[in-house]
Coordinates of C-alpha atoms in Angstrom, one line a residue:
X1034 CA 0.0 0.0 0.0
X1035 CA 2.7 2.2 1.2
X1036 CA 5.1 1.8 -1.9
X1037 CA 1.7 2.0 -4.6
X1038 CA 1.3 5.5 -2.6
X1039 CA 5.1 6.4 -3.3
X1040 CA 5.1 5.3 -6.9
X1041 CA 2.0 7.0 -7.4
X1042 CA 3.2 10.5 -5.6
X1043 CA 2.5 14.0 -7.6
X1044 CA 3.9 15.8 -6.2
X1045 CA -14.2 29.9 3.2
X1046 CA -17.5 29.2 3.4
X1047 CA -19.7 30.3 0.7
X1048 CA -20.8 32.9 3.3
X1049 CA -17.3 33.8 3.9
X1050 CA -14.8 35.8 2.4
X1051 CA -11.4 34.2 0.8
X1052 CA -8.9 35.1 2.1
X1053 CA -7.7 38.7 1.5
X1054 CA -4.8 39.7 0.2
X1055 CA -4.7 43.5 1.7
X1056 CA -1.4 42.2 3.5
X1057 CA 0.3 42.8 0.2
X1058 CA 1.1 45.9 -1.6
X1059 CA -1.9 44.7 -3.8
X1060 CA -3.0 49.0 -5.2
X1061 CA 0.3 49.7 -6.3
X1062 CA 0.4 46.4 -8.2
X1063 CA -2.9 46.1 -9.7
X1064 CA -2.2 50.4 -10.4
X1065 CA 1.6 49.2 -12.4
X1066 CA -0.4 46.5 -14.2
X1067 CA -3.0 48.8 -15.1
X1068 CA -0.8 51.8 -16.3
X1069 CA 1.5 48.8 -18.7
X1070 CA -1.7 47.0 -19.6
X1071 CA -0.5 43.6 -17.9
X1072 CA -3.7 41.8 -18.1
X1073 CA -3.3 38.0 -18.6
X1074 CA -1.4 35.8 -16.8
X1075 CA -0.4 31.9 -18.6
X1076 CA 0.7 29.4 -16.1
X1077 CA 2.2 26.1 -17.0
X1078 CA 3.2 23.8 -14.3
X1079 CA 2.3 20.3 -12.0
X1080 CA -0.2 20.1 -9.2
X1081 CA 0.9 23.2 -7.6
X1082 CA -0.9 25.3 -10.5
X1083 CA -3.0 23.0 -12.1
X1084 CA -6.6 24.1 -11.6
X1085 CA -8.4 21.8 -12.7
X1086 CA -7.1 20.7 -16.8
X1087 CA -6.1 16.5 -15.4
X1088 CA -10.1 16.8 -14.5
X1089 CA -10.2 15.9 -18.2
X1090 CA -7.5 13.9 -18.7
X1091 CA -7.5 9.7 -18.4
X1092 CA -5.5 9.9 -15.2
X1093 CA -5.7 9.3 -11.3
X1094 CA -4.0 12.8 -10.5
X1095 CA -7.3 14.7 -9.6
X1096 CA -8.5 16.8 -6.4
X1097 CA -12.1 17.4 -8.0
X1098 CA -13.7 15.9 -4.8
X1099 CA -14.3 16.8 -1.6
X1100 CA -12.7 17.9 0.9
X1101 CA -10.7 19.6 -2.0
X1102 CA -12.0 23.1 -2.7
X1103 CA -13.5 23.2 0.9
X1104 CA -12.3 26.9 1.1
X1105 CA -13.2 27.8 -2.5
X1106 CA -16.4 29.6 -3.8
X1107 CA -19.1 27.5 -2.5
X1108 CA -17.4 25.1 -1.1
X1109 CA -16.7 23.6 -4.8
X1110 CA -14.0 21.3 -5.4
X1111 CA -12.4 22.5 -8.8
X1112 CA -9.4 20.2 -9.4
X1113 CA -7.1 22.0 -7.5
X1114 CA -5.6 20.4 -5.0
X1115 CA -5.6 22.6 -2.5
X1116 CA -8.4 23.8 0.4
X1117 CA -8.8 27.0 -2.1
X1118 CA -6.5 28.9 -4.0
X1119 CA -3.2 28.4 -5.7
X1120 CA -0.6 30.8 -6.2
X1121 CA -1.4 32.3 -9.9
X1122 CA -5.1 32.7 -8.0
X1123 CA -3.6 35.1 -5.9
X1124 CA -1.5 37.1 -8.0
X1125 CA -4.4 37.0 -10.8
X1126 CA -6.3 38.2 -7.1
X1127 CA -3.6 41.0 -6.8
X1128 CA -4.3 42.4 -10.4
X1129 CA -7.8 42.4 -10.3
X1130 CA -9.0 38.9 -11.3
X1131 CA -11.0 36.4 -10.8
X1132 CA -8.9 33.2 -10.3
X1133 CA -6.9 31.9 -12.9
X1134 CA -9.2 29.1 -15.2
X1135 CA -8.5 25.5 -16.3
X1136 CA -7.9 25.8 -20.5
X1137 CA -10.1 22.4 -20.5
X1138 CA -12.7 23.7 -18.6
X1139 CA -15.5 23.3 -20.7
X1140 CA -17.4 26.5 -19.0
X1141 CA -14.4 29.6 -19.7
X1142 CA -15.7 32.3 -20.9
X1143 CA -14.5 34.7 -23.2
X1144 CA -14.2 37.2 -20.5
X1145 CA -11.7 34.7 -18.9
X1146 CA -9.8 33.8 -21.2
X1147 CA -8.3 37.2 -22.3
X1148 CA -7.7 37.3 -18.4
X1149 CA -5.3 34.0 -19.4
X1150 CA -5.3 30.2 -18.5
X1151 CA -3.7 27.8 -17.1
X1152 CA -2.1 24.7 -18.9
X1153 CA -0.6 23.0 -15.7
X1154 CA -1.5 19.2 -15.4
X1155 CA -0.9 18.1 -11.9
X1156 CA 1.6 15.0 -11.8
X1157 CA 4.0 16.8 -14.9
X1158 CA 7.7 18.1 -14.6
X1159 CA 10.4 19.4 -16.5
X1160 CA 10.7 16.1 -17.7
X1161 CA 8.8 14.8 -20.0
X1162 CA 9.3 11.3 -18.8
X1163 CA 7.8 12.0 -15.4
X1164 CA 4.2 13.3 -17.1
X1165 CA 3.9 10.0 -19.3
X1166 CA 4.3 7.5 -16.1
X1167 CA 1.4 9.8 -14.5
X1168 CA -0.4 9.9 -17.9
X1169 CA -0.9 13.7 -17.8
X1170 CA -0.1 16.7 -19.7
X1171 CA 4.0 17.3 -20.0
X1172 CA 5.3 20.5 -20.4
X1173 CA 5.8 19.9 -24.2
X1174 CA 2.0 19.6 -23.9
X1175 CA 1.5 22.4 -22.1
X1176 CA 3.1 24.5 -24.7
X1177 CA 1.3 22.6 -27.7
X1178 CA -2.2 23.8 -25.7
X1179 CA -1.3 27.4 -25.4
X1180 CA -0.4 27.6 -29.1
X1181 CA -4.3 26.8 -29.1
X1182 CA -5.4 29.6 -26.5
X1183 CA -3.5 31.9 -29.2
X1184 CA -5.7 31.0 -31.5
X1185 CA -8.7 31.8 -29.4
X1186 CA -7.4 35.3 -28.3
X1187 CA -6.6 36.0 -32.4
X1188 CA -10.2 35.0 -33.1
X1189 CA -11.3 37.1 -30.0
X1190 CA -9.4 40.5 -30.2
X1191 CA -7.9 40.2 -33.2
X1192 CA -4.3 39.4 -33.9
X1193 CA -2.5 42.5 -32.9
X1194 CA -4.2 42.7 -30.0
X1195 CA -3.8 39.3 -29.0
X1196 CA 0.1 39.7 -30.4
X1197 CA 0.4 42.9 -27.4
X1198 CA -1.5 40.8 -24.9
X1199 CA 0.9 37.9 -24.5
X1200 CA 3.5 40.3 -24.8
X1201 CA 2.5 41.9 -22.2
X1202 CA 1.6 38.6 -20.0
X1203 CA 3.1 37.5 -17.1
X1204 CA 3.7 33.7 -18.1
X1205 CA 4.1 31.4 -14.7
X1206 CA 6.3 28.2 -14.6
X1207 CA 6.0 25.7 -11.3
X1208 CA 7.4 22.1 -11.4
X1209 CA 9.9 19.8 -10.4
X1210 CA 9.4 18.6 -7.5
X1211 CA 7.6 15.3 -9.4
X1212 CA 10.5 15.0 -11.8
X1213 CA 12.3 13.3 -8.4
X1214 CA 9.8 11.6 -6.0
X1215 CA 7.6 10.4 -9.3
X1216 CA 10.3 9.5 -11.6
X1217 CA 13.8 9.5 -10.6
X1218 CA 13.7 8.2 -7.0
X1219 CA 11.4 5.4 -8.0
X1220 CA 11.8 5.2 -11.6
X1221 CA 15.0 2.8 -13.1
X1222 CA 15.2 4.4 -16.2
X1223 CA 16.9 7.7 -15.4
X1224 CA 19.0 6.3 -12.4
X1225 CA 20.2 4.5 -15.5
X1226 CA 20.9 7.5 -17.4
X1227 CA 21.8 9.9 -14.5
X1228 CA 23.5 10.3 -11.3
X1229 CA 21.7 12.3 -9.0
X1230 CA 23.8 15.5 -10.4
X1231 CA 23.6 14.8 -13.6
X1232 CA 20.0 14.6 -13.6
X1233 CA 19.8 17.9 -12.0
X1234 CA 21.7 19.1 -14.5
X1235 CA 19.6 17.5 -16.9
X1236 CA 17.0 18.8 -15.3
X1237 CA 18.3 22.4 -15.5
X1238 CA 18.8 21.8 -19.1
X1239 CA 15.2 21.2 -19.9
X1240 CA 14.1 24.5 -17.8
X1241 CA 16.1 26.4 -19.9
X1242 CA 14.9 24.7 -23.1
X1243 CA 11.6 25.4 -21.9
X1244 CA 11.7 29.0 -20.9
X1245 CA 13.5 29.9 -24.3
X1246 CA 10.3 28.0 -26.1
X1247 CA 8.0 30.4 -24.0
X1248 CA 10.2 33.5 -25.3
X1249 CA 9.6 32.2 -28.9
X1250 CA 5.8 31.9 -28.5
X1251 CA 5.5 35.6 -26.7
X1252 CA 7.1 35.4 -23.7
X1253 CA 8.4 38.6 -22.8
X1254 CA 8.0 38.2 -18.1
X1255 CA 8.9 34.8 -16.9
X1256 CA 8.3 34.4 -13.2
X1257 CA 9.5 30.6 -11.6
X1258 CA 8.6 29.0 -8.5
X1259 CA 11.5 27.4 -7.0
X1260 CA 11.3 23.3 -5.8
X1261 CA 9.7 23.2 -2.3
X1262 CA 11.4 21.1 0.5
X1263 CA 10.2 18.1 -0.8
X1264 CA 11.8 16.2 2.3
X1265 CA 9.3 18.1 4.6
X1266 CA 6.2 16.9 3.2
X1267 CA 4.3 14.8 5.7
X1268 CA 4.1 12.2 3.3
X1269 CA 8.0 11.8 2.8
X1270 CA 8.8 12.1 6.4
X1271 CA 6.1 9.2 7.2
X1272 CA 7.4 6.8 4.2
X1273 CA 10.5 6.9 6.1
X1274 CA 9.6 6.5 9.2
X1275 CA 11.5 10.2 10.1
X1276 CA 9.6 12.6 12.3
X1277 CA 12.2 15.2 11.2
X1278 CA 13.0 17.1 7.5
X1279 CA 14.8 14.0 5.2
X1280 CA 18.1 16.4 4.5
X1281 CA 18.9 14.5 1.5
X1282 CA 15.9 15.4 -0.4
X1283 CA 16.3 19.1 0.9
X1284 CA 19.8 19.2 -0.2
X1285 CA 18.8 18.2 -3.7
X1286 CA 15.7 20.4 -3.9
X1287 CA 18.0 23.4 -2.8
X1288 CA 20.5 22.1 -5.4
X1289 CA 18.4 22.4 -8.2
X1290 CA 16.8 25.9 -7.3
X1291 CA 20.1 27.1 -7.4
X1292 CA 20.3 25.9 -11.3
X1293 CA 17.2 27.9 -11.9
X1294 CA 18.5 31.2 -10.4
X1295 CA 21.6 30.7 -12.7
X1296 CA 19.1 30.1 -15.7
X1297 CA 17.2 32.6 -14.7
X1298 CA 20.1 34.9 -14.6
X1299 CA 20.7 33.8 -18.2
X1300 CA 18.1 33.9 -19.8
X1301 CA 17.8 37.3 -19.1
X1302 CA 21.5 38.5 -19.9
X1303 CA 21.2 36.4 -23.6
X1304 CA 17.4 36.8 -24.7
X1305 CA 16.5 40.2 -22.7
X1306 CA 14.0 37.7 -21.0
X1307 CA 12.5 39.2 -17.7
X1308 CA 12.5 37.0 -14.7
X1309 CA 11.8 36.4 -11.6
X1310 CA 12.6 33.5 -8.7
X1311 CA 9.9 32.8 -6.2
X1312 CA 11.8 31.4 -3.3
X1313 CA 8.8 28.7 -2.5
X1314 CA 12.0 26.7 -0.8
X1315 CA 13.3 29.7 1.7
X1316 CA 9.4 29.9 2.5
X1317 CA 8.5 27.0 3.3
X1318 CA 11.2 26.4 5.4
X1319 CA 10.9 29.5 7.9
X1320 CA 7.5 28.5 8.2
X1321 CA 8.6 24.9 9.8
X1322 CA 11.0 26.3 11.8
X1323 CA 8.9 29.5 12.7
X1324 CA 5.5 28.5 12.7
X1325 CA 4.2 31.5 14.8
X1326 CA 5.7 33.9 13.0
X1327 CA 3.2 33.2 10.2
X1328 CA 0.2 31.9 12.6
X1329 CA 0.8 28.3 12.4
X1330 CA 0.4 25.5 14.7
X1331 CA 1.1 22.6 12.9
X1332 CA 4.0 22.6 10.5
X1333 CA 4.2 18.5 10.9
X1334 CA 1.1 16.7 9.3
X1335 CA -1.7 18.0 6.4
X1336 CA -5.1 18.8 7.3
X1337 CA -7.4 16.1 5.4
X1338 CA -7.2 12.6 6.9
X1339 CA -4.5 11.5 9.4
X1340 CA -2.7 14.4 7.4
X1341 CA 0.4 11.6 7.2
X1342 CA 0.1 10.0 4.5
X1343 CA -3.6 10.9 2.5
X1344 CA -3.5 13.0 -0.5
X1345 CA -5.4 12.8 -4.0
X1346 CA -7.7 9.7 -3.8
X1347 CA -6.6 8.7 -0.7
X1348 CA -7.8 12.3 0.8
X1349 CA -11.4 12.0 -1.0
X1350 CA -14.3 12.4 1.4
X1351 CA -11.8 12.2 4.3
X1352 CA -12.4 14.4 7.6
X1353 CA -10.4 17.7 7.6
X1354 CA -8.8 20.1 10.1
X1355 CA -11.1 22.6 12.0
X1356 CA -9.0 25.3 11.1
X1357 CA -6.6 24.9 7.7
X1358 CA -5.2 28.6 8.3
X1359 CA -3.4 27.0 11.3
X1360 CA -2.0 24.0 8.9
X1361 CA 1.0 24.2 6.2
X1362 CA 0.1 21.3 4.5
X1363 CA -3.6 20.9 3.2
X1364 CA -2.6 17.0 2.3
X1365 CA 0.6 15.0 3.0
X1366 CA 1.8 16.6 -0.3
X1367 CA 0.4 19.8 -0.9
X1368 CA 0.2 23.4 0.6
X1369 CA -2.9 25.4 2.2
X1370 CA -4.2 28.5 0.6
X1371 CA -2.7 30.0 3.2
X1372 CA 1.2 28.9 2.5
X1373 CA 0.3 29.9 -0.9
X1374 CA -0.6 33.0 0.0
X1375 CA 2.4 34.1 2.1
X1376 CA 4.4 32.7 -0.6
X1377 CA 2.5 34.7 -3.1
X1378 CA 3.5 37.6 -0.7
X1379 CA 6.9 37.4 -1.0
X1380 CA 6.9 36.8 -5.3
X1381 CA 4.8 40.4 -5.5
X1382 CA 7.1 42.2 -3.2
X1383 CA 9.8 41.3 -5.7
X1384 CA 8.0 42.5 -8.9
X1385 CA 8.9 46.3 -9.9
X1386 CA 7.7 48.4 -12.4
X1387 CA 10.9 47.4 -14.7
X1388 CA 9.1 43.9 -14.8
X1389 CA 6.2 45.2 -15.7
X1390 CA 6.9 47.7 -18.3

């Protein structure tokens, strides 16, 4: 049971407001995105920005079931696997958005969409390899998708417009974290291939590949959400038997943020591409080891379930948390709304107008 659960690893009430994100500097923002037209947002990614598209797909990655979406509009499950919101929901939040949409979802308006989409499929990485074991979406995919979404916007503003829009778009990239515990950790055929380092570097590689294909479809603002410390997850620590962070898996998450600062870096000395790093690592962390400082209280376990080991399936119809604001983890895998919004926090107080314009 317990290995099936490691080789299968991704990764308010309606009466209630969500929650707000007056901590942040959110007027100056949404007044910078106004004044440079920033309008639509693209996000390509695994579970931690998928918001709903593997709800269509022939796969078991899927949070559209309760108690998923317990602290979303209405109480609705959506796909996201999350108690509410993700990240891109918030910054779309911050600019004056509704939350960011599905591309499958059969019910996106046209309003919506010139808002932007996402195209993240929850189980995907930077590898390729590591979306076909999970039978979802890779970021090859992803791309292959959006080129269809530019077809939309053409035939709904027009090709100029729709040229200036994704120009002007903040495009979002989050994944990796499944390339390791989904594929290489568990999976032969890249431990064949690879050492550890070298399939970071390989790794690394494929980011940059991937960012560069972005600048050639429009890409102009790339922002990048850094590898959380996948050897805190509740699920990690409880498959081996560790109360305590597993270092090892720490030390290779922090090993391959550090290759995407450096591509980042890059890619904006060699293309002109703007970038920035969202530290989701450094985060995470502080949170752990300073739980009060952000309002925690349990840093340890996720809400749903036993909060040890239930996530995805294993989550579904399971017993939550009273309180999920108090709780880092929403699952043994994946965040709260609430550590995606002090994440989200930190990414907009590192976005200036020189990003934007």
């Amino acid at each position: 049971m317990f290995l099936v659960l490691f080789v299968t690893l991704v990764l308010a009430a309606a009466l209630q407001p969500l929650p707000s994100m007056m901590a942040l500097d959110v007027h100056l923002l949404r007044q910078l995105a106004a004044k440079h037209n920033v309008t639509t947002i693209v996000v390509f990614g695994d579970s931690s920005v998928d918001p709903g598209n593997n709800n269509y797909l022939k796969t078991d990655m899927k949070g559209n079931f309760p108690p998923y979406g317990d602290n979303f509009i209405n109480h609705r499950p959506t796909g996201r696997l999350c108690d509410g919101l993700l990240a891109p929901d918030y910054i779309a939040e911050a600019i004056g958005h509704p939350p960011i949409p599905a591309f499958l979802d059969p019910t996106l308006t046209q309003t919506e969409l010139s808002y932007g989409a996402s195209f993240a499929s929850a189980g995907s990485g930077y590898d390729d390899l590591t979306a076909n074991i999970s039978n979802v979406w890779s970021f090859t995919t992803q791309a292959k998708y959006f080129l269809h979404y530019k077809i939309h916007l053409n035939k709904l503003v027009g090709p100029l417009e729709s040229s200036k829009m994704i120009n002007k778009a903040i495009f979002l990239m989050s994944m990796g974290t499944n390339d390791f515990l989904q594929n290489y950790l568990i999976d032969f055929t890249r431990q064949k291939q690879f050492t550890v380092e070298q399939y970071i570097d390989f790794l690394s590689s494929r980011m940059l590949y991937d960012a560069k294909m972005l600048h050639k479809l429009g890409a102009k603002r790339l922002v990048v959400v850094g590898v959380p410390p996948m050897g805190c997850m509740p699920l990690i620590k409880y498959l081996r038997g560790q109360k305590t962070c597993i270092d090892q898996l720490n030390h290779i998450a922090f090993s391959f943020n550090s290759k995407i600062i450096k591509n980042l870096e890059l890619l904006q000395s060699e293309i002109g591409l703007k970038t920035i790093y969202v530290d989701a690592y450094s985060t995470i962390q502080e949170a752990i080891k300073n739980p009060k400082k952000f309002g925690f209280e349990e840093v340890s376990k996720g809400c749903c379930g036993t909060g040890l080991y239930e996530y995805g399936e294993t989550c579904k119809d399971m017993e939550v948390c009273k309180d999920p604001t108090k709780y880092i983890f929403w699952d043994s895998v994946h965040p709260t709304q609430r550590m995606y919004q002090i994440i989200v926090r930190k990414a907009i107080a590192s976005i200036n107008e020189d990003f934007l314009v």
